[in-house]
One Martini backbone bead per residue (centre of mass of N, CA, C, O) as a GRO file, in nm:
protein
  538
    1UNK     BB    1   0.094   0.038   0.023
    2UNK     BB    2   0.054   0.357  -0.058
    3UNK     BB    3   0.046   0.641   0.002
    4UNK     BB    4  -0.164   0.868  -0.001
    5UNK     BB    5  -0.299   1.161  -0.024
    6UNK     BB    6  -0.116   1.363   0.199
    7UNK     BB    7   0.103   1.185   0.236
    8UNK     BB    8   0.407   1.218   0.435
    9UNK     BB    9   0.733   1.094   0.462
   10UNK     BB   10   0.810   1.353   0.603
   11UNK     BB   11   0.918   1.470   0.896
   12UNK     BB   12   0.780   1.623   1.197
   13UNK     BB   13   0.716   1.784   1.465
   14UNK     BB   14   0.506   1.746   1.717
   15UNK     BB   15   0.256   1.842   1.922
   16UNK     BB   16   0.384   1.848   2.221
   17UNK     BB   17   0.485   1.912   2.535
   18UNK     BB   18   0.748   1.765   2.426
   19UNK     BB   19   1.005   1.854   2.222
   20UNK     BB   20   1.204   1.630   2.254
   21UNK     BB   21   1.003   1.383   2.201
   22UNK     BB   22   0.886   1.473   1.945
   23UNK     BB   23   1.163   1.457   1.783
   24UNK     BB   24   1.206   1.167   1.827
   25UNK     BB   25   0.955   1.073   1.688
   26UNK     BB   26   0.973   1.200   1.422
   27UNK     BB   27   1.249   1.081   1.332
   28UNK     BB   28   1.223   0.778   1.273
   29UNK     BB   29   1.421   0.602   1.461
   30UNK     BB   30   1.462   0.289   1.579
   31UNK     BB   31   1.463   0.369   1.835
   32UNK     BB   32   1.175   0.545   1.855
   33UNK     BB   33   1.012   0.286   1.753
   34UNK     BB   34   1.090   0.084   1.969
   35UNK     BB   35   0.943   0.223   2.200
   36UNK     BB   36   0.650   0.217   2.067
   37UNK     BB   37   0.654  -0.129   2.061
   38UNK     BB   38   0.682  -0.148   2.395
   39UNK     BB   39   0.367  -0.066   2.410
   40UNK     BB   40   0.299  -0.299   2.233
   41UNK     BB   41   0.173  -0.606   2.260
   42UNK     BB   42   0.262  -0.759   1.994
   43UNK     BB   43   0.609  -0.630   2.084
   44UNK     BB   44   0.654  -0.668   2.403
   45UNK     BB   45   0.824  -0.975   2.392
   46UNK     BB   46   1.052  -0.856   2.277
   47UNK     BB   47   1.345  -0.776   2.256
   48UNK     BB   48   1.534  -0.533   2.190
   49UNK     BB   49   1.683  -0.626   1.947
   50UNK     BB   50   1.398  -0.734   1.794
   51UNK     BB   51   1.268  -0.444   1.787
   52UNK     BB   52   1.493  -0.315   1.601
   53UNK     BB   53   1.456  -0.500   1.348
   54UNK     BB   54   1.143  -0.383   1.342
   55UNK     BB   55   1.190  -0.078   1.334
   56UNK     BB   56   1.358  -0.076   1.050
   57UNK     BB   57   1.051  -0.134   0.883
   58UNK     BB   58   0.957   0.126   0.953
   59UNK     BB   59   0.770   0.421   0.894
   60UNK     BB   60   0.745   0.766   0.888
   61UNK     BB   61   0.404   0.913   0.854
   62UNK     BB   62   0.255   1.185   0.746
   63UNK     BB   63  -0.080   1.357   0.807
   64UNK     BB   64  -0.312   1.535   0.694
   65UNK     BB   65  -0.559   1.686   0.742
   66UNK     BB   66  -0.842   1.475   0.622
   67UNK     BB   67  -0.714   1.235   0.550
   68UNK     BB   68  -0.743   0.925   0.374
   69UNK     BB   69  -0.588   0.624   0.496
   70UNK     BB   70  -0.837   0.461   0.474
   71UNK     BB   71  -1.068   0.271   0.282
   72UNK     BB   72  -1.370   0.132   0.245
   73UNK     BB   73  -1.290  -0.193   0.098
   74UNK     BB   74  -1.013  -0.228   0.117
   75UNK     BB   75  -0.670  -0.415   0.128
   76UNK     BB   76  -0.450  -0.362   0.300
   77UNK     BB   77  -0.073  -0.408   0.391
   78UNK     BB   78  -0.101  -0.225   0.665
   79UNK     BB   79   0.066  -0.123   1.010
   80UNK     BB   80  -0.060   0.096   1.230
   81UNK     BB   81   0.092   0.356   1.452
   82UNK     BB   82  -0.011   0.619   1.645
   83UNK     BB   83   0.163   0.899   1.782
   84UNK     BB   84  -0.015   1.146   1.643
   85UNK     BB   85  -0.311   1.234   1.705
   86UNK     BB   86  -0.623   1.183   1.515
   87UNK     BB   87  -0.834   0.902   1.431
   88UNK     BB   88  -1.100   0.842   1.243
   89UNK     BB   89  -1.411   0.610   1.242
   90UNK     BB   90  -1.582   0.539   0.927
   91UNK     BB   91  -1.893   0.500   0.824
   92UNK     BB   92  -2.167   0.531   0.635
   93UNK     BB   93  -2.330   0.645   0.900
   94UNK     BB   94  -2.072   0.747   1.074
   95UNK     BB   95  -1.905   0.788   1.326
   96UNK     BB   96  -1.749   0.570   1.579
   97UNK     BB   97  -1.437   0.654   1.630
   98UNK     BB   98  -1.146   0.720   1.823
   99UNK     BB   99  -0.811   0.772   1.760
  100UNK     BB  100  -0.493   0.753   1.965
  101UNK     BB  101  -0.218   0.754   2.076
  102UNK     BB  102  -0.111   0.411   2.038
  103UNK     BB  103  -0.305   0.342   1.851
  104UNK     BB  104  -0.403   0.058   1.642
  105UNK     BB  105  -0.379  -0.111   1.294
  106UNK     BB  106  -0.349  -0.377   1.088
  107UNK     BB  107  -0.233  -0.633   1.156
  108UNK     BB  108  -0.361  -0.869   0.983
  109UNK     BB  109  -0.226  -0.753   0.716
  110UNK     BB  110   0.049  -0.922   0.749
  111UNK     BB  111  -0.101  -1.217   0.658
  112UNK     BB  112  -0.356  -1.099   0.516
  113UNK     BB  113  -0.631  -1.025   0.371
  114UNK     BB  114  -0.851  -0.754   0.445
  115UNK     BB  115  -1.154  -0.557   0.458
  116UNK     BB  116  -1.215  -0.259   0.528
  117UNK     BB  117  -1.500  -0.150   0.714
  118UNK     BB  118  -1.366   0.135   0.712
  119UNK     BB  119  -1.282   0.436   0.766
  120UNK     BB  120  -0.979   0.652   0.784
  121UNK     BB  121  -0.915   0.963   0.959
  122UNK     BB  122  -0.778   1.279   0.981
  123UNK     BB  123  -0.899   1.490   1.261
  124UNK     BB  124  -0.645   1.652   1.347
  125UNK     BB  125  -0.418   1.801   1.237
  126UNK     BB  126  -0.109   1.625   1.236
  127UNK     BB  127  -0.021   1.297   1.178
  128UNK     BB  128   0.158   1.022   1.323
  129UNK     BB  129   0.289   0.719   1.160
  130UNK     BB  130   0.360   0.406   1.197
  131UNK     BB  131   0.465   0.175   0.917
  132UNK     BB  132   0.396  -0.165   0.817
  133UNK     BB  133   0.475  -0.368   0.591
  134UNK     BB  134   0.446  -0.663   0.475
  135UNK     BB  135   0.704  -0.729   0.279
  136UNK     BB  136   0.883  -0.637   0.526
  137UNK     BB  137   0.798  -0.800   0.766
  138UNK     BB  138   0.862  -1.090   0.601
  139UNK     BB  139   1.171  -1.023   0.584
  140UNK     BB  140   1.223  -1.013   0.895
  141UNK     BB  141   1.157  -1.315   0.951
  142UNK     BB  142   1.352  -1.474   0.748
  143UNK     BB  143   1.601  -1.321   0.883
  144UNK     BB  144   1.451  -1.336   1.197
  145UNK     BB  145   1.311  -1.583   1.337
  146UNK     BB  146   1.344  -1.471   1.641
  147UNK     BB  147   1.086  -1.304   1.628
  148UNK     BB  148   0.869  -1.494   1.580
  149UNK     BB  149   0.920  -1.628   1.871
  150UNK     BB  150   0.876  -1.368   2.045
  151UNK     BB  151   0.556  -1.325   1.946
  152UNK     BB  152   0.386  -1.589   2.050
  153UNK     BB  153   0.262  -1.457   2.278
  154UNK     BB  154   0.091  -1.251   2.134
  155UNK     BB  155  -0.051  -1.427   1.927
  156UNK     BB  156  -0.195  -1.617   2.119
  157UNK     BB  157  -0.388  -1.369   2.203
  158UNK     BB  158  -0.464  -1.195   1.926
  159UNK     BB  159  -0.401  -1.417   1.663
  160UNK     BB  160  -0.548  -1.679   1.570
  161UNK     BB  161  -0.381  -1.884   1.350
  162UNK     BB  162  -0.125  -1.706   1.261
  163UNK     BB  163   0.051  -1.941   1.156
  164UNK     BB  164  -0.095  -2.016   0.908
  165UNK     BB  165  -0.036  -1.759   0.757
  166UNK     BB  166   0.280  -1.790   0.733
  167UNK     BB  167   0.221  -1.982   0.519
  168UNK     BB  168   0.012  -2.111   0.238
  169UNK     BB  169  -0.251  -1.943   0.379
  170UNK     BB  170  -0.330  -1.655   0.303
  171UNK     BB  171  -0.623  -1.508   0.528
  172UNK     BB  172  -0.675  -1.706   0.766
  173UNK     BB  173  -0.621  -1.530   0.998
  174UNK     BB  174  -0.806  -1.335   0.939
  175UNK     BB  175  -1.069  -1.471   0.941
  176UNK     BB  176  -0.990  -1.610   1.254
  177UNK     BB  177  -0.949  -1.282   1.355
  178UNK     BB  178  -1.230  -1.138   1.380
  179UNK     BB  179  -1.209  -1.056   1.737
  180UNK     BB  180  -0.963  -0.859   1.726
  181UNK     BB  181  -0.798  -0.646   1.893
  182UNK     BB  182  -0.687  -0.369   1.705
  183UNK     BB  183  -0.870  -0.408   1.445
  184UNK     BB  184  -1.041  -0.264   1.124
  185UNK     BB  185  -1.074  -0.533   0.922
  186UNK     BB  186  -1.359  -0.602   1.027
  187UNK     BB  187  -1.728  -0.681   1.021
  188UNK     BB  188  -1.831  -0.767   1.316
  189UNK     BB  189  -1.818  -0.453   1.382
  190UNK     BB  190  -1.771  -0.139   1.397
  191UNK     BB  191  -1.526  -0.224   1.591
  192UNK     BB  192  -1.220  -0.347   1.657
  193UNK     BB  193  -1.080  -0.239   1.913
  194UNK     BB  194  -0.842   0.004   1.969
  195UNK     BB  195  -0.652   0.015   2.212
  196UNK     BB  196  -0.565   0.162   2.460
  197UNK     BB  197  -0.202   0.211   2.609
  198UNK     BB  198  -0.354   0.393   2.805
  199UNK     BB  199  -0.510   0.337   3.105
  200UNK     BB  200  -0.665   0.637   3.125
  201UNK     BB  201  -0.838   0.545   2.821
  202UNK     BB  202  -0.941   0.293   2.970
  203UNK     BB  203  -1.285   0.241   2.951
  204UNK     BB  204  -1.496   0.169   3.260
  205UNK     BB  205  -1.823   0.058   3.306
  206UNK     BB  206  -1.980   0.059   3.616
  207UNK     BB  207  -2.232  -0.119   3.731
  208UNK     BB  208  -2.383  -0.122   3.982
  209UNK     BB  209  -2.264   0.151   4.187
  210UNK     BB  210  -2.163   0.159   4.513
  211UNK     BB  211  -1.991   0.331   4.758
  212UNK     BB  212  -1.869   0.086   4.901
  213UNK     BB  213  -1.728   0.007   4.607
  214UNK     BB  214  -1.586   0.248   4.517
  215UNK     BB  215  -1.393   0.302   4.720
  216UNK     BB  216  -1.222   0.020   4.660
  217UNK     BB  217  -1.165   0.070   4.336
  218UNK     BB  218  -1.009   0.341   4.385
  219UNK     BB  219  -0.769   0.219   4.565
  220UNK     BB  220  -0.676  -0.009   4.371
  221UNK     BB  221  -0.670   0.167   4.074
  222UNK     BB  222  -0.394   0.308   4.135
  223UNK     BB  223  -0.211   0.054   4.017
  224UNK     BB  224  -0.374   0.071   3.710
  225UNK     BB  225  -0.528   0.359   3.575
  226UNK     BB  226  -0.826   0.339   3.519
  227UNK     BB  227  -1.118   0.438   3.355
  228UNK     BB  228  -1.383   0.514   3.569
  229UNK     BB  229  -1.747   0.461   3.530
  230UNK     BB  230  -1.971   0.520   3.734
  231UNK     BB  231  -2.306   0.331   3.768
  232UNK     BB  232  -2.621   0.302   3.917
  233UNK     BB  233  -2.727   0.139   3.724
  234UNK     BB  234  -2.827  -0.137   3.559
  235UNK     BB  235  -2.765  -0.379   3.313
  236UNK     BB  236  -2.965  -0.364   3.026
  237UNK     BB  237  -3.152  -0.308   2.765
  238UNK     BB  238  -3.211  -0.018   2.857
  239UNK     BB  239  -2.898   0.066   2.927
  240UNK     BB  240  -2.668   0.005   2.744
  241UNK     BB  241  -2.609   0.275   2.590
  242UNK     BB  242  -2.394   0.367   2.835
  243UNK     BB  243  -2.147   0.206   2.697
  244UNK     BB  244  -2.056   0.403   2.531
  245UNK     BB  245  -1.699   0.457   2.504
  246UNK     BB  246  -1.613   0.162   2.600
  247UNK     BB  247  -1.395  -0.121   2.656
  248UNK     BB  248  -1.560  -0.199   2.912
  249UNK     BB  249  -1.755  -0.400   3.137
  250UNK     BB  250  -1.894  -0.376   3.484
  251UNK     BB  251  -2.046  -0.646   3.684
  252UNK     BB  252  -2.277  -0.767   3.869
  253UNK     BB  253  -2.539  -0.985   3.967
  254UNK     BB  254  -2.797  -0.809   3.869
  255UNK     BB  255  -2.677  -0.802   3.574
  256UNK     BB  256  -2.806  -0.826   3.216
  257UNK     BB  257  -2.664  -1.067   2.980
  258UNK     BB  258  -2.794  -1.073   2.723
  259UNK     BB  259  -2.826  -1.128   2.369
  260UNK     BB  260  -2.882  -0.820   2.328
  261UNK     BB  261  -2.665  -0.702   2.476
  262UNK     BB  262  -2.412  -0.856   2.371
  263UNK     BB  263  -2.501  -0.745   2.059
  264UNK     BB  264  -2.429  -0.466   2.137
  265UNK     BB  265  -2.141  -0.448   2.242
  266UNK     BB  266  -2.024  -0.570   1.986
  267UNK     BB  267  -2.178  -0.434   1.726
  268UNK     BB  268  -2.214  -0.109   1.833
  269UNK     BB  269  -1.929  -0.077   2.044
  270UNK     BB  270  -1.695  -0.306   2.048
  271UNK     BB  271  -1.733  -0.469   2.326
  272UNK     BB  272  -1.493  -0.746   2.466
  273UNK     BB  273  -1.596  -0.701   2.780
  274UNK     BB  274  -1.716  -0.887   3.084
  275UNK     BB  275  -1.665  -0.812   3.455
  276UNK     BB  276  -1.725  -0.971   3.694
  277UNK     BB  277  -1.791  -0.875   4.043
  278UNK     BB  278  -1.856  -1.190   4.100
  279UNK     BB  279  -1.903  -1.554   4.068
  280UNK     BB  280  -2.168  -1.507   3.957
  281UNK     BB  281  -2.334  -1.572   3.600
  282UNK     BB  282  -2.655  -1.630   3.535
  283UNK     BB  283  -2.715  -1.340   3.389
  284UNK     BB  284  -2.538  -1.476   3.151
  285UNK     BB  285  -2.492  -1.520   2.813
  286UNK     BB  286  -2.242  -1.710   2.709
  287UNK     BB  287  -2.319  -1.810   2.429
  288UNK     BB  288  -2.341  -1.546   2.303
  289UNK     BB  289  -2.058  -1.444   2.378
  290UNK     BB  290  -1.895  -1.638   2.233
  291UNK     BB  291  -2.009  -1.584   1.929
  292UNK     BB  292  -1.916  -1.238   1.971
  293UNK     BB  293  -1.642  -1.239   2.111
  294UNK     BB  294  -1.694  -1.213   2.434
  295UNK     BB  295  -1.554  -1.151   2.734
  296UNK     BB  296  -1.560  -1.339   3.033
  297UNK     BB  297  -1.554  -1.251   3.361
  298UNK     BB  298  -1.454  -1.332   3.724
  299UNK     BB  299  -1.493  -1.375   4.085
  300UNK     BB  300  -1.440  -1.685   4.235
  301UNK     BB  301  -1.297  -1.538   4.460
  302UNK     BB  302  -1.263  -1.353   4.789
  303UNK     BB  303  -1.452  -1.426   5.081
  304UNK     BB  304  -1.535  -1.735   5.213
  305UNK     BB  305  -1.580  -1.621   5.517
  306UNK     BB  306  -1.778  -1.391   5.485
  307UNK     BB  307  -2.006  -1.633   5.407
  308UNK     BB  308  -1.968  -1.839   5.621
  309UNK     BB  309  -2.029  -1.643   5.869
  310UNK     BB  310  -2.304  -1.528   5.787
  311UNK     BB  311  -2.426  -1.817   5.828
  312UNK     BB  312  -2.365  -1.842   6.111
  313UNK     BB  313  -2.491  -1.581   6.221
  314UNK     BB  314  -2.787  -1.692   6.132
  315UNK     BB  315  -2.772  -1.937   6.326
  316UNK     BB  316  -2.755  -1.797   6.581
  317UNK     BB  317  -2.986  -1.594   6.571
  318UNK     BB  318  -3.209  -1.824   6.532
  319UNK     BB  319  -3.175  -1.969   6.744
  320UNK     BB  320  -3.168  -1.724   6.993
  321UNK     BB  321  -3.372  -1.477   6.853
  322UNK     BB  322  -3.264  -1.209   6.841
  323UNK     BB  323  -3.425  -1.029   6.677
  324UNK     BB  324  -3.675  -1.076   6.856
  325UNK     BB  325  -3.566  -0.986   7.122
  326UNK     BB  326  -3.466  -0.708   7.053
  327UNK     BB  327  -3.764  -0.605   6.966
  328UNK     BB  328  -3.879  -0.638   7.251
  329UNK     BB  329  -3.690  -0.481   7.407
  330UNK     BB  330  -3.787  -0.200   7.254
  331UNK     BB  331  -4.073  -0.244   7.376
  332UNK     BB  332  -4.004  -0.342   7.703
  333UNK     BB  333  -3.986  -0.651   7.661
  334UNK     BB  334  -3.817  -0.875   7.919
  335UNK     BB  335  -3.902  -1.143   7.838
  336UNK     BB  336  -3.837  -1.531   7.757
  337UNK     BB  337  -4.080  -1.598   7.587
  338UNK     BB  338  -3.977  -1.778   7.303
  339UNK     BB  339  -3.645  -1.793   7.341
  340UNK     BB  340  -3.545  -2.106   7.307
  341UNK     BB  341  -3.285  -2.296   7.239
  342UNK     BB  342  -2.991  -2.476   7.108
  343UNK     BB  343  -2.722  -2.662   7.111
  344UNK     BB  344  -2.486  -2.708   6.856
  345UNK     BB  345  -2.364  -2.905   7.016
  346UNK     BB  346  -2.393  -3.216   6.870
  347UNK     BB  347  -2.524  -3.152   6.625
  348UNK     BB  348  -2.615  -3.147   6.310
  349UNK     BB  349  -2.464  -3.070   5.989
  350UNK     BB  350  -2.564  -2.980   5.650
  351UNK     BB  351  -2.351  -2.967   5.377
  352UNK     BB  352  -2.407  -2.810   5.066
  353UNK     BB  353  -2.145  -2.782   4.944
  354UNK     BB  354  -1.746  -2.794   4.899
  355UNK     BB  355  -1.607  -2.568   4.861
  356UNK     BB  356  -1.493  -2.296   5.006
  357UNK     BB  357  -1.704  -2.204   5.159
  358UNK     BB  358  -1.836  -2.481   5.261
  359UNK     BB  359  -1.566  -2.544   5.398
  360UNK     BB  360  -1.573  -2.293   5.592
  361UNK     BB  361  -1.821  -2.413   5.726
  362UNK     BB  362  -1.744  -2.639   5.852
  363UNK     BB  363  -1.499  -2.531   6.039
  364UNK     BB  364  -1.735  -2.364   6.207
  365UNK     BB  365  -1.902  -2.633   6.291
  366UNK     BB  366  -1.682  -2.781   6.439
  367UNK     BB  367  -1.619  -2.581   6.651
  368UNK     BB  368  -1.903  -2.617   6.796
  369UNK     BB  369  -1.929  -2.966   6.782
  370UNK     BB  370  -2.037  -3.065   6.529
  371UNK     BB  371  -2.185  -3.275   6.319
  372UNK     BB  372  -2.066  -3.334   5.978
  373UNK     BB  373  -2.253  -3.329   5.676
  374UNK     BB  374  -2.160  -3.387   5.312
  375UNK     BB  375  -2.238  -3.262   4.984
  376UNK     BB  376  -2.107  -3.358   4.655
  377UNK     BB  377  -2.001  -3.416   4.348
  378UNK     BB  378  -1.734  -3.267   4.448
  379UNK     BB  379  -1.483  -3.376   4.674
  380UNK     BB  380  -1.325  -3.241   4.900
  381UNK     BB  381  -0.977  -3.336   4.985
  382UNK     BB  382  -0.969  -3.208   5.273
  383UNK     BB  383  -1.268  -3.356   5.375
  384UNK     BB  384  -1.195  -3.633   5.353
  385UNK     BB  385  -0.942  -3.613   5.566
  386UNK     BB  386  -1.143  -3.580   5.760
  387UNK     BB  387  -1.272  -3.746   6.038
  388UNK     BB  388  -1.498  -3.519   6.098
  389UNK     BB  389  -1.624  -3.593   5.814
  390UNK     BB  390  -1.901  -3.652   5.609
  391UNK     BB  391  -2.010  -3.834   5.323
  392UNK     BB  392  -2.326  -3.817   5.158
  393UNK     BB  393  -2.615  -3.856   5.073
  394UNK     BB  394  -2.877  -3.667   5.043
  395UNK     BB  395  -3.092  -3.816   5.205
  396UNK     BB  396  -2.922  -3.840   5.461
  397UNK     BB  397  -2.895  -3.530   5.514
  398UNK     BB  398  -3.169  -3.466   5.544
  399UNK     BB  399  -3.272  -3.692   5.780
  400UNK     BB  400  -3.011  -3.566   5.993
  401UNK     BB  401  -3.024  -3.284   5.982
  402UNK     BB  402  -3.072  -2.967   6.190
  403UNK     BB  403  -2.876  -2.818   5.988
  404UNK     BB  404  -2.880  -2.635   5.674
  405UNK     BB  405  -2.647  -2.561   5.431
  406UNK     BB  406  -2.590  -2.347   5.132
  407UNK     BB  407  -2.312  -2.402   4.851
  408UNK     BB  408  -2.419  -2.379   4.586
  409UNK     BB  409  -2.460  -2.382   4.243
  410UNK     BB  410  -2.643  -2.245   3.979
  411UNK     BB  411  -2.820  -2.511   3.812
  412UNK     BB  412  -2.993  -2.740   3.687
  413UNK     BB  413  -2.941  -2.955   3.903
  414UNK     BB  414  -3.026  -2.725   4.148
  415UNK     BB  415  -3.270  -2.637   4.098
  416UNK     BB  416  -3.499  -2.660   4.356
  417UNK     BB  417  -3.346  -2.869   4.553
  418UNK     BB  418  -3.549  -2.707   4.746
  419UNK     BB  419  -3.849  -2.892   4.800
  420UNK     BB  420  -4.123  -3.059   4.883
  421UNK     BB  421  -3.972  -3.328   4.887
  422UNK     BB  422  -3.701  -3.227   5.047
  423UNK     BB  423  -3.837  -3.164   5.290
  424UNK     BB  424  -4.003  -3.410   5.380
  425UNK     BB  425  -3.701  -3.552   5.474
  426UNK     BB  426  -3.689  -3.396   5.700
  427UNK     BB  427  -3.644  -3.278   6.004
  428UNK     BB  428  -3.853  -3.149   6.226
  429UNK     BB  429  -3.722  -2.792   6.236
  430UNK     BB  430  -3.554  -2.746   6.025
  431UNK     BB  431  -3.274  -2.569   5.942
  432UNK     BB  432  -3.200  -2.294   5.668
  433UNK     BB  433  -2.934  -2.203   5.479
  434UNK     BB  434  -2.873  -1.942   5.239
  435UNK     BB  435  -2.579  -1.807   5.064
  436UNK     BB  436  -2.587  -1.827   4.754
  437UNK     BB  437  -2.887  -1.920   4.572
  438UNK     BB  438  -3.213  -1.870   4.545
  439UNK     BB  439  -3.310  -2.106   4.338
  440UNK     BB  440  -3.258  -2.335   4.529
  441UNK     BB  441  -3.527  -2.254   4.627
  442UNK     BB  442  -3.869  -2.311   4.679
  443UNK     BB  443  -4.044  -2.093   4.808
  444UNK     BB  444  -4.362  -2.203   4.837
  445UNK     BB  445  -4.259  -2.449   5.001
  446UNK     BB  446  -4.128  -2.316   5.242
  447UNK     BB  447  -4.376  -2.156   5.329
  448UNK     BB  448  -4.525  -2.417   5.417
  449UNK     BB  449  -4.315  -2.536   5.608
  450UNK     BB  450  -4.344  -2.317   5.792
  451UNK     BB  451  -4.653  -2.340   5.844
  452UNK     BB  452  -4.609  -2.675   5.958
  453UNK     BB  453  -4.287  -2.679   6.092
  454UNK     BB  454  -4.095  -2.834   5.917
  455UNK     BB  455  -3.986  -2.567   5.955
  456UNK     BB  456  -3.816  -2.347   6.184
  457UNK     BB  457  -3.618  -2.216   6.005
  458UNK     BB  458  -3.460  -1.922   5.814
  459UNK     BB  459  -3.188  -1.822   5.618
  460UNK     BB  460  -3.180  -1.533   5.382
  461UNK     BB  461  -2.952  -1.393   5.133
  462UNK     BB  462  -3.129  -1.530   4.941
  463UNK     BB  463  -3.365  -1.486   4.656
  464UNK     BB  464  -3.645  -1.498   4.472
  465UNK     BB  465  -3.666  -1.211   4.312
  466UNK     BB  466  -3.412  -0.986   4.433
  467UNK     BB  467  -3.362  -0.793   4.164
  468UNK     BB  468  -3.594  -0.573   4.264
  469UNK     BB  469  -3.479  -0.505   4.561
  470UNK     BB  470  -3.197  -0.546   4.585
  471UNK     BB  471  -2.994  -0.231   4.665
  472UNK     BB  472  -3.249  -0.106   4.751
  473UNK     BB  473  -3.477   0.155   4.826
  474UNK     BB  474  -3.831   0.045   4.958
  475UNK     BB  475  -3.985   0.211   5.201
  476UNK     BB  476  -4.219   0.357   5.027
  477UNK     BB  477  -4.309   0.074   4.950
  478UNK     BB  478  -4.446  -0.207   4.824
  479UNK     BB  479  -4.423  -0.539   4.849
  480UNK     BB  480  -4.468  -0.733   4.516
  481UNK     BB  481  -4.325  -0.975   4.632
  482UNK     BB  482  -4.505  -1.241   4.756
  483UNK     BB  483  -4.288  -1.417   4.863
  484UNK     BB  484  -4.130  -1.220   5.040
  485UNK     BB  485  -4.362  -1.112   5.206
  486UNK     BB  486  -4.419  -1.379   5.330
  487UNK     BB  487  -4.136  -1.409   5.478
  488UNK     BB  488  -4.167  -1.161   5.645
  489UNK     BB  489  -4.409  -1.250   5.832
  490UNK     BB  490  -4.160  -1.441   5.994
  491UNK     BB  491  -4.046  -1.274   6.240
  492UNK     BB  492  -3.908  -1.515   6.441
  493UNK     BB  493  -3.796  -1.738   6.199
  494UNK     BB  494  -3.695  -1.523   5.967
  495UNK     BB  495  -3.411  -1.432   5.781
  496UNK     BB  496  -3.342  -1.129   5.580
  497UNK     BB  497  -3.074  -1.078   5.357
  498UNK     BB  498  -2.929  -0.843   5.109
  499UNK     BB  499  -2.683  -0.979   4.980
  500UNK     BB  500  -2.433  -0.938   5.214
  501UNK     BB  501  -2.215  -1.187   5.277
  502UNK     BB  502  -1.955  -1.019   5.143
  503UNK     BB  503  -1.973  -0.753   5.348
  504UNK     BB  504  -1.645  -0.688   5.334
  505UNK     BB  505  -1.362  -0.552   5.323
  506UNK     BB  506  -1.197  -0.763   5.216
  507UNK     BB  507  -1.382  -0.856   4.980
  508UNK     BB  508  -1.393  -0.586   4.834
  509UNK     BB  509  -1.104  -0.585   4.767
  510UNK     BB  510  -1.052  -0.843   4.635
  511UNK     BB  511  -1.252  -0.767   4.397
  512UNK     BB  512  -1.125  -0.520   4.280
  513UNK     BB  513  -0.845  -0.660   4.224
  514UNK     BB  514  -0.964  -0.897   4.043
  515UNK     BB  515  -1.101  -0.717   3.817
  516UNK     BB  516  -0.850  -0.566   3.730
  517UNK     BB  517  -0.683  -0.805   3.656
  518UNK     BB  518  -0.901  -0.898   3.436
  519UNK     BB  519  -0.860  -0.643   3.272
  520UNK     BB  520  -0.559  -0.625   3.220
  521UNK     BB  521  -0.552  -0.913   3.069
  522UNK     BB  522  -0.710  -0.786   2.815
  523UNK     BB  523  -0.531  -0.532   2.763
  524UNK     BB  524  -0.271  -0.723   2.696
  525UNK     BB  525  -0.421  -0.965   2.505
  526UNK     BB  526  -0.632  -1.152   2.628
  527UNK     BB  527  -0.868  -1.408   2.546
  528UNK     BB  528  -1.113  -1.554   2.668
  529UNK     BB  529  -0.991  -1.858   2.781
  530UNK     BB  530  -0.710  -1.698   2.821
  531UNK     BB  531  -0.851  -1.621   3.092
  532UNK     BB  532  -0.809  -1.684   3.416
  533UNK     BB  533  -1.171  -1.615   3.468
  534UNK     BB  534  -1.310  -1.722   3.284
  535UNK     BB  535  -1.650  -1.859   3.091
  536UNK     BB  536  -1.572  -1.931   2.839
  537UNK     BB  537  -1.557  -2.206   2.613
  538UNK     BB  538  -1.344  -2.045   2.372
   0.00000   0.00000   0.00000
């Protein structure tokens, strides 16, 4: 590809705040270009010597304001890094995005033909680009095969099947890499976003943001430097328009990433990352995200102790009727009628789900001197080795347990795990605790069991239908969710908390740190299953 009209190959110093740096960049020397390549995810894995070899193949190009650098429909054979100025990405129906210094485009063009889905136009002032033509890049690889080896880590995460493109099948990599970030030559979205190298310009829209979360995200983000835009609303098909301008979205347990939302993120806004700041992702259509090349990550573990301790707190409060006792004392009733509890020591506690949280709750139960029965499809090796813990069949656990605590994930097999049939198998007066997911429990069946006394008490940090109520103040409204309203009527033996089991300083800090690390992995080039905490299947 030869420079288009108004593109000047002689460079002049761009207008930057640092004249010395501007002159260095404009000089176009291999040393100056190598410094820029060190910031680019495709070349950052090379050694300094290897980057100098590649830098020698680049050429600095100065582009006058208004110049069309790439025309929609072209099949350019050049990779570009913007060094100074801005480039507008323009489709037939108008401007879609703006590229800023150190953004890049066209990497797939180095491996095969790919039609440009958009036009690229110099937006303001004179732009300075570093350009690498396919022929020159191929020559570098032939003369210095170690360069190809040095780039493999980046290619593995940025350009799927790129090795095939280096063989006898040019163009295969361009087709296979249709969702590669930092490239504008694909028609799968308005623009496969050229991610800014500068974290301060990498925009993350944080949905369902509350002040107690914002504090810890801002604290931990000091080490990452991303631009966090906190949005109070939940992410839904009605609010997805708020994602415009973002490079990634951060969601919480009640944010809804439906197929419609995923499609809008990918194809309207070019957003390729959804970062859940929680362990559960049942509100996400992962299959749709897989199909659209949207990476989905989560925080698999933040503070198992926080949730296990909350379950234990509800167990103690229910047993000793602390909520009822406190309410009575505040009305001047200091009698003890109806407040008799029992010793947890010697009782049998059943734990369904023995992952990190369930295992932590087991240790708490053992600390009270209780007998512990466990049930899980996947048995925890540490608990298996503990002679105080016994894994049993579900029916045995239901029949023998005085207290049952749920710590299982929400899966098709665990939906309504607690139902009329399983409730009937339990001891009369059993206590049930749920700090996992609301739909593990068939709420109408639980209500009937509470009315008959089959269930003596229950502590629920999660409830079916909670997403319409939890995390918001509805004190001036009528609770219209009939199941939750009926549960609230059991004032003496039901405790409901608004999905707050995770709410400790340690957990909030770990959630923020892990979420930002997930985003950083994406920013550095990892995609889909290559991300450490990915939930994608591809």
